Amino acid sequence: MVRENYAQFLDGKDGFEHLRTHIYELVEFLHDVIKPESLNASFPYKVGIHNSCHGHRELELASMSERNLPEFSKVQKILSLVDDIEFVTLKRNDECCGFGGTFCVTNEAVSVAMGIDRVADHLSAGAEVMTGVDMSCLMHMQGIIDRDKLPIKTMHIAQILAGE
Amino acid sequence: MGHPEKAAKFIANNENMKWHDRALWFVRENRDLAVHGIDEWEKLREVAKKIKTHTIEKLDYYLEEFERNAKDKGIHVHWAKDAKEHNEIVLKILIDKGATKLVKSKSMLTEECHLNPYLESHGIEVIDTDLGERIVQLRDEPPSHIVLPAIHLKKEAVGKTFEKFLDTEKDNCDPTYLTRVARVHLREKFLGADASLTGVNFGIAQTGGVVVCTNEGNADLGTSLPKLHIASMGIEKIIPRLKDLSIFTRLLARSATGQPITSYTSHFHAPVEGGEMHIVIVDNGRSDIIADEDFKQSLHCIRCGACINTCPVYRRSGGHSYGYTIPGPIGSTLGASKDLRTNKTLPFACTLCASCTNVCPVQINLHNQLYKHRQSVVAQGLLGLKKHTILRVATWLMKHPSLLDFTGKMARKIVPKIPRALLYSKANVWGKRRELPKFPKNSFKELYRQQQKEKS
Ligand code: SF4
């Protein structure tokens, strides 16, 4: 967001260039800058990765299902450093969860329908935990999980990497 | 009623909505398979974008070249600045030839111009011959998708419609049976027609001919039987050379349905023997879009429908919820360009997930355009008082960090103590179908400061 979309408001302003080139998303920072080879963490659960759209398609944290380019996932690569973690395969690898900022209330019905579907995909894939890089997506889906008392929970990727 | 309200109605029929979502996702999956079948896919998209960008830059030149070459082939060329002129021209051609029965193949442009009701009000019988279009025409509904016009209808609904209009057996909704009946019905119409109208997928400047892509062959039948063929074409359909065509035909069918090519790719380069062919070239607001740097790319569209199929909002809200001729991402941007006031909810019928931009075979920056349109909605004061006020307050709060911190702190203290009935009142739209997040004791900032203190 800051890197891709703030230019239209802040271009040429003092410090913006510095900000734009020095801001990283967490996984991106770990993957591209720190490049850890191991993490002191274990997470013996089945995990589904929710590819949040802005990280996925704007920051290109992983290859997109729409494109015909080599496959990769920085998110999964970093998570793979955690011991005992198991990944599930989703039917729809990178569908939007429907949070969408103000969309979640201004287009409430669609937003909720999308969230329900996203959680269901993870559930039927056998995931115990859904993780991702974007807090707001997870908050939205946790809201649905809590309301429907579903046997799954969301965790931010940082929690898993930190060995919580 | 804007998009959110109409979408909510569509979703209220949960089972139908899920079926709609799955049907379109299936098309998207077929598209993915086809796309992964050719290694040069991304290269094709790039080349296609370049050709389109170049053509739109020099559109006046290519349009005139097209007109010259078409006329040389004995094709009549007409220019229409808007929908009204287009409809009048078509009617005049029909009247001049004494034609009263028109068969049409798919043309989103004539939908955009509302040609059917216009002609009907002047005593012309208009029959849409694309099966999906015929179904919605019988039901007096607009198409809900540009490639799959009747995708909002299950076979049972089609069965009922045919029962009413085509005397099919009661409760028989077997697709093969229904298709056969439709075929017989349409054959009669084809044989009785005295004029045909087609859309245009590509107009080739170099040759002066037009290309129409269909899967049912209805354009071919329609144009072969009657002696009069009218083709309606938006100005943006031009491509420079015949050899450019292959780039687009390879992209179009794969993106639309996952087929390597449409079943029929028909070239019309002259009137049929003893007949007449007319091409009506229509602007209807397109020049204004070309003049707008932010949105001109939307004219690169080849109407494959891939952005519609992939759109998670479209799949769950149905084509009619958009209230514009073309639904989904491309419709939302075109609609907003055309009439922002009427279509002001469309740029917001989107989570900015960007799937459309990446699926689009000609690389149109669809989601960026919708984001831009949102800014125009705000700038032109069309947002609606409630949303506007909320955003104003939020902006103000965010500009005052210490106040924002304080508000957060208070919320963390107060919200957990509010009785559930009050907290989940009607005003809490989030909470209609979702629990609120559990409020932590401390904010990230507080935790961070505390840790720093402990360290030092
Ligand atoms: S905008 Fe792109 S994806 Fe959408 S219909 Fe047009 S060409 Fe196809």
mmCIF file of N, CA, C and O in Angstrom, chain A residues 55-142:
data_model
loop_
_atom_site.group_PDB
_atom_site.id
_atom_site.type_symbol
_atom_site.label_atom_id
_atom_site.label_comp_id
_atom_site.label_asym_id
_atom_site.label_seq_id
_atom_site.Cartn_x
_atom_site.Cartn_y
_atom_site.Cartn_z
ATOM 1 N N GLY A 55 -0.793 -8.569 -0.436
ATOM 2 C CA GLY A 55 0.533 -9.169 -0.353
ATOM 3 C C GLY A 55 0.791 -10.046 -1.569
ATOM 4 O O GLY A 55 1.867 -10.056 -2.137
ATOM 5 N N HIS A 56 -0.255 -10.737 -1.971
ATOM 6 C CA HIS A 56 -0.133 -11.742 -3.022
ATOM 7 C C HIS A 56 0.054 -11.113 -4.398
ATOM 8 O O HIS A 56 0.977 -11.443 -5.126
ATOM 9 N N ARG A 57 -0.848 -10.175 -4.731
ATOM 10 C CA ARG A 57 -0.832 -9.658 -6.104
ATOM 11 C C ARG A 57 -0.141 -8.310 -6.242
ATOM 12 O O ARG A 57 0.358 -7.984 -7.308
ATOM 13 N N GLU A 58 -0.106 -7.515 -5.162
ATOM 14 C CA GLU A 58 0.600 -6.227 -5.277
ATOM 15 C C GLU A 58 2.085 -6.418 -4.941
ATOM 16 O O GLU A 58 2.951 -5.959 -5.650
ATOM 17 N N LEU A 59 2.347 -7.098 -3.838
ATOM 18 C CA LEU A 59 3.738 -7.272 -3.429
ATOM 19 C C LEU A 59 4.360 -8.549 -4.002
ATOM 20 O O LEU A 59 5.536 -8.805 -3.820
ATOM 21 N N GLU A 60 3.527 -9.325 -4.657
ATOM 22 C CA GLU A 60 3.980 -10.575 -5.290
ATOM 23 C C GLU A 60 4.749 -11.482 -4.328
ATOM 24 O O GLU A 60 5.886 -11.873 -4.576
ATOM 25 N N LEU A 61 4.107 -11.796 -3.216
ATOM 26 C CA LEU A 61 4.710 -12.706 -2.246
ATOM 27 C C LEU A 61 4.667 -14.153 -2.730
ATOM 28 O O LEU A 61 5.365 -15.007 -2.201
ATOM 29 N N ALA A 62 3.800 -14.416 -3.696
ATOM 30 C CA ALA A 62 3.734 -15.771 -4.270
ATOM 31 C C ALA A 62 3.199 -15.666 -5.690
ATOM 32 O O ALA A 62 2.633 -14.644 -6.073
ATOM 33 N N SER A 63 3.396 -16.747 -6.460
ATOM 34 C CA SER A 63 2.900 -16.725 -7.838
ATOM 35 C C SER A 63 1.377 -16.760 -7.830
ATOM 36 O O SER A 63 0.760 -17.369 -6.961
ATOM 37 N N MET A 64 0.777 -16.102 -8.807
ATOM 38 C CA MET A 64 -0.679 -15.993 -8.848
ATOM 39 C C MET A 64 -1.268 -17.057 -9.761
ATOM 40 O O MET A 64 -0.701 -17.365 -10.801
ATOM 41 N N SER A 65 -2.430 -17.548 -9.388
ATOM 42 C CA SER A 65 -3.064 -18.607 -10.182
ATOM 43 C C SER A 65 -3.501 -18.096 -11.557
ATOM 44 O O SER A 65 -3.717 -18.875 -12.467
ATOM 45 N N GLU A 66 -3.646 -16.796 -11.698
ATOM 46 C CA GLU A 66 -4.103 -16.248 -12.987
ATOM 47 C C GLU A 66 -3.007 -16.255 -14.036
ATOM 48 O O GLU A 66 -3.285 -16.233 -15.231
ATOM 49 N N ARG A 67 -1.760 -16.240 -13.581
ATOM 50 C CA ARG A 67 -0.657 -16.035 -14.517
ATOM 51 C C ARG A 67 -0.005 -17.358 -14.897
ATOM 52 O O ARG A 67 -0.132 -18.358 -14.187
ATOM 53 N N ASN A 68 0.715 -17.349 -15.994
ATOM 54 C CA ASN A 68 1.457 -18.531 -16.400
ATOM 55 C C ASN A 68 2.950 -18.250 -16.221
ATOM 56 O O ASN A 68 3.683 -18.053 -17.181
ATOM 57 N N LEU A 69 3.357 -18.189 -14.966
ATOM 58 C CA LEU A 69 4.746 -17.896 -14.620
ATOM 59 C C LEU A 69 5.231 -18.972 -13.647
ATOM 60 O O LEU A 69 4.416 -19.671 -13.056
ATOM 61 N N PRO A 70 6.545 -19.094 -13.466
ATOM 62 C CA PRO A 70 7.040 -20.131 -12.541
ATOM 63 C C PRO A 70 6.411 -19.991 -11.146
ATOM 64 O O PRO A 70 6.205 -18.879 -10.662
ATOM 65 N N GLU A 71 6.127 -21.128 -10.537
ATOM 66 C CA GLU A 71 5.473 -21.094 -9.233
ATOM 67 C C GLU A 71 6.457 -20.844 -8.104
ATOM 68 O O GLU A 71 7.571 -21.356 -8.113
ATOM 69 N N PHE A 72 6.052 -20.033 -7.155
ATOM 70 C CA PHE A 72 6.858 -19.829 -5.953
ATOM 71 C C PHE A 72 5.959 -19.274 -4.852
ATOM 72 O O PHE A 72 4.851 -18.812 -5.116
ATOM 73 N N SER A 73 6.397 -19.385 -3.615
ATOM 74 C CA SER A 73 5.689 -18.753 -2.512
ATOM 75 C C SER A 73 6.683 -18.389 -1.418
ATOM 76 O O SER A 73 7.244 -19.257 -0.758
ATOM 77 N N LYS A 74 6.902 -17.110 -1.262
ATOM 78 C CA LYS A 74 7.795 -16.667 -0.195
ATOM 79 C C LYS A 74 7.196 -17.009 1.164
ATOM 80 O O LYS A 74 7.903 -17.322 2.113
ATOM 81 N N VAL A 75 5.870 -16.944 1.223
ATOM 82 C CA VAL A 75 5.187 -17.221 2.498
ATOM 83 C C VAL A 75 5.430 -18.660 2.925
ATOM 84 O O VAL A 75 5.850 -18.931 4.049
ATOM 85 N N GLN A 76 5.197 -19.563 1.997
ATOM 86 C CA GLN A 76 5.369 -20.975 2.343
ATOM 87 C C GLN A 76 6.840 -21.296 2.603
ATOM 88 O O GLN A 76 7.156 -22.097 3.475
ATOM 89 N N LYS A 77 7.710 -20.651 1.857
ATOM 90 C CA LYS A 77 9.140 -20.924 2.029
ATOM 91 C C LYS A 77 9.585 -20.538 3.445
ATOM 92 O O LYS A 77 10.306 -21.293 4.106
ATOM 93 N N ILE A 78 9.146 -19.380 3.898
ATOM 94 C CA ILE A 78 9.520 -18.940 5.245
ATOM 95 C C ILE A 78 8.862 -19.837 6.297
ATOM 96 O O ILE A 78 9.491 -20.271 7.258
ATOM 97 N N LEU A 79 7.593 -20.157 6.072
ATOM 98 C CA LEU A 79 6.897 -21.019 7.038
ATOM 99 C C LEU A 79 7.517 -22.414 7.105
ATOM 100 O O LEU A 79 7.486 -23.068 8.151
ATOM 101 N N SER A 80 8.083 -22.865 5.997
ATOM 102 C CA SER A 80 8.683 -24.201 5.965
ATOM 103 C C SER A 80 9.878 -24.322 6.908
ATOM 104 O O SER A 80 10.313 -25.432 7.224
ATOM 105 N N LEU A 81 10.402 -23.195 7.337
ATOM 106 C CA LEU A 81 11.529 -23.227 8.277
ATOM 107 C C LEU A 81 11.076 -23.629 9.682
ATOM 108 O O LEU A 81 11.882 -23.937 10.544
ATOM 109 N N VAL A 82 9.753 -23.573 9.884
ATOM 110 C CA VAL A 82 9.223 -23.966 11.187
ATOM 111 C C VAL A 82 9.140 -25.493 11.236
ATOM 112 O O VAL A 82 8.661 -26.120 10.286
ATOM 113 N N ASP A 83 9.619 -26.082 12.325
ATOM 114 C CA ASP A 83 9.604 -27.546 12.440
ATOM 115 C C ASP A 83 8.188 -28.080 12.575
ATOM 116 O O ASP A 83 7.313 -27.417 13.141
ATOM 117 N N ASP A 84 7.983 -29.277 12.087
ATOM 118 C CA ASP A 84 6.756 -30.060 12.288
ATOM 119 C C ASP A 84 5.496 -29.476 11.638
ATOM 120 O O ASP A 84 4.410 -29.982 11.832
ATOM 121 N N ILE A 85 5.635 -28.428 10.889
ATOM 122 C CA ILE A 85 4.463 -27.809 10.277
ATOM 123 C C ILE A 85 4.025 -28.634 9.069
ATOM 124 O O ILE A 85 4.847 -29.223 8.369
ATOM 125 N N GLU A 86 2.719 -28.698 8.848
ATOM 126 C CA GLU A 86 2.211 -29.452 7.706
ATOM 127 C C GLU A 86 1.265 -28.547 6.937
ATOM 128 O O GLU A 86 0.412 -27.893 7.532
ATOM 129 N N PHE A 87 1.405 -28.497 5.608
ATOM 130 C CA PHE A 87 0.540 -27.623 4.808
ATOM 131 C C PHE A 87 -0.572 -28.418 4.144
ATOM 132 O O PHE A 87 -0.361 -29.544 3.704
ATOM 133 N N VAL A 88 -1.740 -27.805 4.059
ATOM 134 C CA VAL A 88 -2.843 -28.462 3.357
ATOM 135 C C VAL A 88 -2.984 -27.846 1.964
ATOM 136 O O VAL A 88 -2.508 -26.739 1.712
ATOM 137 N N THR A 89 -3.625 -28.587 1.066
ATOM 138 C CA THR A 89 -3.836 -28.080 -0.292
ATOM 139 C C THR A 89 -5.270 -27.587 -0.441
ATOM 140 O O THR A 89 -6.218 -28.327 -0.178
ATOM 141 N N LEU A 90 -5.402 -26.346 -0.854
ATOM 142 C CA LEU A 90 -6.735 -25.756 -0.977
ATOM 143 C C LEU A 90 -7.281 -25.960 -2.387
ATOM 144 O O LEU A 90 -6.522 -26.157 -3.329
ATOM 145 N N LYS A 91 -8.613 -25.866 -2.494
ATOM 146 C CA LYS A 91 -9.215 -25.953 -3.829
ATOM 147 C C LYS A 91 -8.967 -24.656 -4.586
ATOM 148 O O LYS A 91 -8.752 -24.652 -5.775
ATOM 149 N N ARG A 92 -9.069 -23.559 -3.885
ATOM 150 C CA ARG A 92 -8.819 -22.262 -4.524
ATOM 151 C C ARG A 92 -7.651 -21.600 -3.792
ATOM 152 O O ARG A 92 -7.806 -21.144 -2.665
ATOM 153 N N ASN A 93 -6.552 -21.581 -4.467
ATOM 154 C CA ASN A 93 -5.309 -21.220 -3.811
ATOM 155 C C ASN A 93 -5.207 -19.752 -3.425
ATOM 156 O O ASN A 93 -4.584 -19.396 -2.429
ATOM 157 N N ASP A 94 -5.793 -18.890 -4.214
ATOM 158 C CA ASP A 94 -5.603 -17.467 -3.910
ATOM 159 C C ASP A 94 -6.863 -16.654 -4.139
ATOM 160 O O ASP A 94 -6.829 -15.579 -4.713
ATOM 161 N N GLU A 95 -7.988 -17.192 -3.690
ATOM 162 C CA GLU A 95 -9.214 -16.407 -3.798
ATOM 163 C C GLU A 95 -9.305 -15.431 -2.626
ATOM 164 O O GLU A 95 -8.916 -15.728 -1.502
ATOM 165 N N CYS A 96 -9.853 -14.270 -2.938
ATOM 166 C CA CYS A 96 -10.011 -13.206 -1.940
ATOM 167 C C CYS A 96 -10.996 -13.641 -0.852
ATOM 168 O O CYS A 96 -11.962 -14.339 -1.121
ATOM 169 N N CYS A 97 -10.735 -13.206 0.390
ATOM 170 C CA CYS A 97 -11.603 -13.587 1.509
ATOM 171 C C CYS A 97 -12.770 -12.633 1.678
ATOM 172 O O CYS A 97 -13.670 -12.878 2.468
ATOM 173 N N GLY A 98 -12.722 -11.500 0.971
ATOM 174 C CA GLY A 98 -13.860 -10.591 1.030
ATOM 175 C C GLY A 98 -13.780 -9.505 2.085
ATOM 176 O O GLY A 98 -14.742 -8.764 2.287
ATOM 177 N N PHE A 99 -12.643 -9.385 2.756
ATOM 178 C CA PHE A 99 -12.566 -8.308 3.750
ATOM 179 C C PHE A 99 -12.624 -6.954 3.030
ATOM 180 O O PHE A 99 -13.619 -6.245 3.110
ATOM 181 N N GLY A 100 -11.557 -6.625 2.323
ATOM 182 C CA GLY A 100 -11.622 -5.484 1.406
ATOM 183 C C GLY A 100 -11.805 -4.108 2.023
ATOM 184 O O GLY A 100 -12.404 -3.231 1.404
ATOM 185 N N GLY A 101 -11.315 -3.888 3.240
ATOM 186 C CA GLY A 101 -11.439 -2.559 3.845
ATOM 187 C C GLY A 101 -12.891 -2.225 4.147
ATOM 188 O O GLY A 101 -13.624 -3.055 4.684
ATOM 189 N N THR A 102 -13.324 -1.030 3.753
ATOM 190 C CA THR A 102 -14.710 -0.633 4.051
ATOM 191 C C THR A 102 -15.713 -1.570 3.374
ATOM 192 O O THR A 102 -16.871 -1.633 3.770
ATOM 193 N N PHE A 103 -15.244 -2.287 2.352
ATOM 194 C CA PHE A 103 -16.100 -3.265 1.666
ATOM 195 C C PHE A 103 -16.777 -4.207 2.664
ATOM 196 O O PHE A 103 -17.918 -4.620 2.466
ATOM 197 N N CYS A 104 -16.077 -4.535 3.749
ATOM 198 C CA CYS A 104 -16.605 -5.528 4.695
ATOM 199 C C CYS A 104 -17.901 -5.072 5.357
ATOM 200 O O CYS A 104 -18.671 -5.891 5.836
ATOM 201 N N VAL A 105 -18.133 -3.766 5.377
ATOM 202 C CA VAL A 105 -19.417 -3.302 5.909
ATOM 203 C C VAL A 105 -20.318 -2.678 4.839
ATOM 204 O O VAL A 105 -21.544 -2.779 4.914
ATOM 205 N N THR A 106 -19.715 -2.046 3.829
ATOM 206 C CA THR A 106 -20.567 -1.418 2.814
ATOM 207 C C THR A 106 -21.145 -2.446 1.851
ATOM 208 O O THR A 106 -22.162 -2.211 1.215
ATOM 209 N N ASN A 107 -20.481 -3.579 1.717
ATOM 210 C CA ASN A 107 -20.991 -4.652 0.868
ATOM 211 C C ASN A 107 -21.024 -5.916 1.723
ATOM 212 O O ASN A 107 -20.460 -6.960 1.360
ATOM 213 N N GLU A 108 -21.687 -5.774 2.846
ATOM 214 C CA GLU A 108 -21.613 -6.778 3.916
ATOM 215 C C GLU A 108 -21.970 -8.192 3.448
ATOM 216 O O GLU A 108 -21.280 -9.168 3.748
ATOM 217 N N ALA A 109 -23.045 -8.297 2.680
ATOM 218 C CA ALA A 109 -23.524 -9.636 2.291
ATOM 219 C C ALA A 109 -22.485 -10.369 1.442
ATOM 220 O O ALA A 109 -22.197 -11.544 1.671
ATOM 221 N N VAL A 110 -21.911 -9.675 0.469
ATOM 222 C CA VAL A 110 -20.906 -10.310 -0.391
ATOM 223 C C VAL A 110 -19.663 -10.640 0.424
ATOM 224 O O VAL A 110 -19.086 -11.726 0.315
ATOM 225 N N SER A 111 -19.260 -9.686 1.251
ATOM 226 C CA SER A 111 -18.077 -9.862 2.075
ATOM 227 C C SER A 111 -18.187 -11.125 2.928
ATOM 228 O O SER A 111 -17.277 -11.964 2.969
ATOM 229 N N VAL A 112 -19.314 -11.279 3.591
ATOM 230 C CA VAL A 112 -19.515 -12.436 4.460
ATOM 231 C C VAL A 112 -19.567 -13.732 3.643
ATOM 232 O O VAL A 112 -18.941 -14.732 4.004
ATOM 233 N N ALA A 113 -20.271 -13.688 2.499
ATOM 234 C CA ALA A 113 -20.356 -14.887 1.658
ATOM 235 C C ALA A 113 -18.959 -15.337 1.231
ATOM 236 O O ALA A 113 -18.644 -16.533 1.228
ATOM 237 N N MET A 114 -18.128 -14.379 0.894
ATOM 238 C CA MET A 114 -16.772 -14.724 0.478
ATOM 239 C C MET A 114 -15.962 -15.291 1.634
ATOM 240 O O MET A 114 -15.222 -16.272 1.483
ATOM 241 N N GLY A 115 -16.119 -14.683 2.804
ATOM 242 C CA GLY A 115 -15.393 -15.150 3.986
ATOM 243 C C GLY A 115 -15.789 -16.578 4.354
ATOM 244 O O GLY A 115 -14.937 -17.415 4.652
ATOM 245 N N ILE A 116 -17.081 -16.841 4.310
ATOM 246 C CA ILE A 116 -17.578 -18.182 4.647
ATOM 247 C C ILE A 116 -16.949 -19.215 3.711
ATOM 248 O O ILE A 116 -16.478 -20.277 4.139
ATOM 249 N N ASP A 117 -16.919 -18.894 2.426
ATOM 250 C CA ASP A 117 -16.355 -19.821 1.443
ATOM 251 C C ASP A 117 -14.863 -20.067 1.670
ATOM 252 O O ASP A 117 -14.369 -21.167 1.508
ATOM 253 N N ARG A 118 -14.174 -18.982 2.015
ATOM 254 C CA ARG A 118 -12.727 -19.115 2.216
ATOM 255 C C ARG A 118 -12.432 -20.026 3.415
ATOM 256 O O ARG A 118 -11.581 -20.898 3.370
ATOM 257 N N VAL A 119 -13.154 -19.810 4.498
ATOM 258 C CA VAL A 119 -12.948 -20.641 5.689
ATOM 259 C C VAL A 119 -13.305 -22.093 5.368
ATOM 260 O O VAL A 119 -12.578 -23.017 5.729
ATOM 261 N N ALA A 120 -14.415 -22.272 4.631
ATOM 262 C CA ALA A 120 -14.858 -23.634 4.306
ATOM 263 C C ALA A 120 -13.808 -24.386 3.485
ATOM 264 O O ALA A 120 -13.603 -25.589 3.673
ATOM 265 N N ASP A 121 -13.156 -23.674 2.580
ATOM 266 C CA ASP A 121 -12.117 -24.304 1.760
ATOM 267 C C ASP A 121 -10.989 -24.833 2.658
ATOM 268 O O ASP A 121 -10.519 -25.964 2.507
ATOM 269 N N HIS A 122 -10.586 -24.028 3.617
ATOM 270 C CA HIS A 122 -9.514 -24.442 4.546
ATOM 271 C C HIS A 122 -9.973 -25.612 5.417
ATOM 272 O O HIS A 122 -9.230 -26.554 5.646
ATOM 273 N N LEU A 123 -11.224 -25.535 5.861
ATOM 274 C CA LEU A 123 -11.756 -26.602 6.714
ATOM 275 C C LEU A 123 -11.796 -27.921 5.965
ATOM 276 O O LEU A 123 -11.347 -28.960 6.474
ATOM 277 N N SER A 124 -12.308 -27.887 4.745
ATOM 278 C CA SER A 124 -12.453 -29.161 4.037
ATOM 279 C C SER A 124 -11.094 -29.681 3.571
ATOM 280 O O SER A 124 -10.964 -30.860 3.254
ATOM 281 N N ALA A 125 -10.107 -28.820 3.551
ATOM 282 C CA ALA A 125 -8.755 -29.298 3.221
ATOM 283 C C ALA A 125 -8.080 -29.904 4.461
ATOM 284 O O ALA A 125 -6.975 -30.424 4.376
ATOM 285 N N GLY A 126 -8.746 -29.821 5.594
ATOM 286 C CA GLY A 126 -8.227 -30.427 6.810
ATOM 287 C C GLY A 126 -7.328 -29.527 7.648
ATOM 288 O O GLY A 126 -6.605 -29.989 8.521
ATOM 289 N N ALA A 127 -7.365 -28.225 7.381
ATOM 290 C CA ALA A 127 -6.508 -27.302 8.146
ATOM 291 C C ALA A 127 -7.027 -27.129 9.570
ATOM 292 O O ALA A 127 -8.231 -27.078 9.801
ATOM 293 N N GLU A 128 -6.094 -27.058 10.494
ATOM 294 C CA GLU A 128 -6.458 -26.727 11.885
ATOM 295 C C GLU A 128 -6.261 -25.242 12.129
ATOM 296 O O GLU A 128 -6.874 -24.652 13.007
ATOM 297 N N VAL A 129 -5.352 -24.676 11.359
ATOM 298 C CA VAL A 129 -5.026 -23.257 11.514
ATOM 299 C C VAL A 129 -4.950 -22.600 10.135
ATOM 300 O O VAL A 129 -4.418 -23.188 9.194
ATOM 301 N N MET A 130 -5.530 -21.406 10.032
ATOM 302 C CA MET A 130 -5.357 -20.613 8.812
ATOM 303 C C MET A 130 -4.367 -19.511 9.140
ATOM 304 O O MET A 130 -4.528 -18.825 10.145
ATOM 305 N N THR A 131 -3.393 -19.331 8.279
ATOM 306 C CA THR A 131 -2.472 -18.244 8.545
ATOM 307 C C THR A 131 -2.297 -17.375 7.315
ATOM 308 O O THR A 131 -2.687 -17.753 6.207
ATOM 309 N N GLY A 132 -1.742 -16.206 7.515
ATOM 310 C CA GLY A 132 -1.524 -15.288 6.410
ATOM 311 C C GLY A 132 -0.752 -14.086 6.899
ATOM 312 O O GLY A 132 -0.395 -13.994 8.079
ATOM 313 N N VAL A 133 -0.514 -13.154 5.972
ATOM 314 C CA VAL A 133 0.323 -12.008 6.318
ATOM 315 C C VAL A 133 -0.512 -10.788 6.674
ATOM 316 O O VAL A 133 0.022 -9.777 7.098
ATOM 317 N N ASP A 134 -1.817 -10.887 6.446
ATOM 318 C CA ASP A 134 -2.642 -9.695 6.599
ATOM 319 C C ASP A 134 -3.644 -9.873 7.737
ATOM 320 O O ASP A 134 -4.557 -10.684 7.674
ATOM 321 N N MET A 135 -3.442 -9.088 8.770
ATOM 322 C CA MET A 135 -4.261 -9.156 9.981
ATOM 323 C C MET A 135 -5.749 -8.966 9.694
ATOM 324 O O MET A 135 -6.604 -9.602 10.302
ATOM 325 N N SER A 136 -6.046 -8.043 8.753
ATOM 326 C CA SER A 136 -7.460 -7.697 8.573
ATOM 327 C C SER A 136 -8.248 -8.849 7.947
ATOM 328 O O SER A 136 -9.381 -9.114 8.359
ATOM 329 N N CYS A 137 -7.629 -9.558 7.005
ATOM 330 C CA CYS A 137 -8.301 -10.733 6.426
ATOM 331 C C CYS A 137 -8.593 -11.739 7.535
ATOM 332 O O CYS A 137 -9.675 -12.314 7.621
ATOM 333 N N LEU A 138 -7.576 -11.962 8.365
ATOM 334 C CA LEU A 138 -7.705 -12.973 9.419
ATOM 335 C C LEU A 138 -8.767 -12.570 10.438
ATOM 336 O O LEU A 138 -9.542 -13.402 10.911
ATOM 337 N N MET A 139 -8.818 -11.300 10.741
ATOM 338 C CA MET A 139 -9.815 -10.798 11.704
ATOM 339 C C MET A 139 -11.231 -11.060 11.174
ATOM 340 O O MET A 139 -12.121 -11.504 11.906
ATOM 341 N N HIS A 140 -11.409 -10.777 9.889
ATOM 342 C CA HIS A 140 -12.701 -10.983 9.218
ATOM 343 C C HIS A 140 -13.105 -12.455 9.283
ATOM 344 O O HIS A 140 -14.221 -12.797 9.684
ATOM 345 N N MET A 141 -12.167 -13.333 8.964
ATOM 346 C CA MET A 141 -12.517 -14.755 8.931
ATOM 347 C C MET A 141 -12.656 -15.332 10.336
ATOM 348 O O MET A 141 -13.491 -16.196 10.577
ATOM 349 N N GLN A 142 -11.868 -14.789 11.285
ATOM 350 C CA GLN A 142 -12.024 -15.231 12.674
ATOM 351 C C GLN A 142 -13.428 -14.847 13.175
ATOM 352 O O GLN A 142 -14.043 -15.594 13.942
#
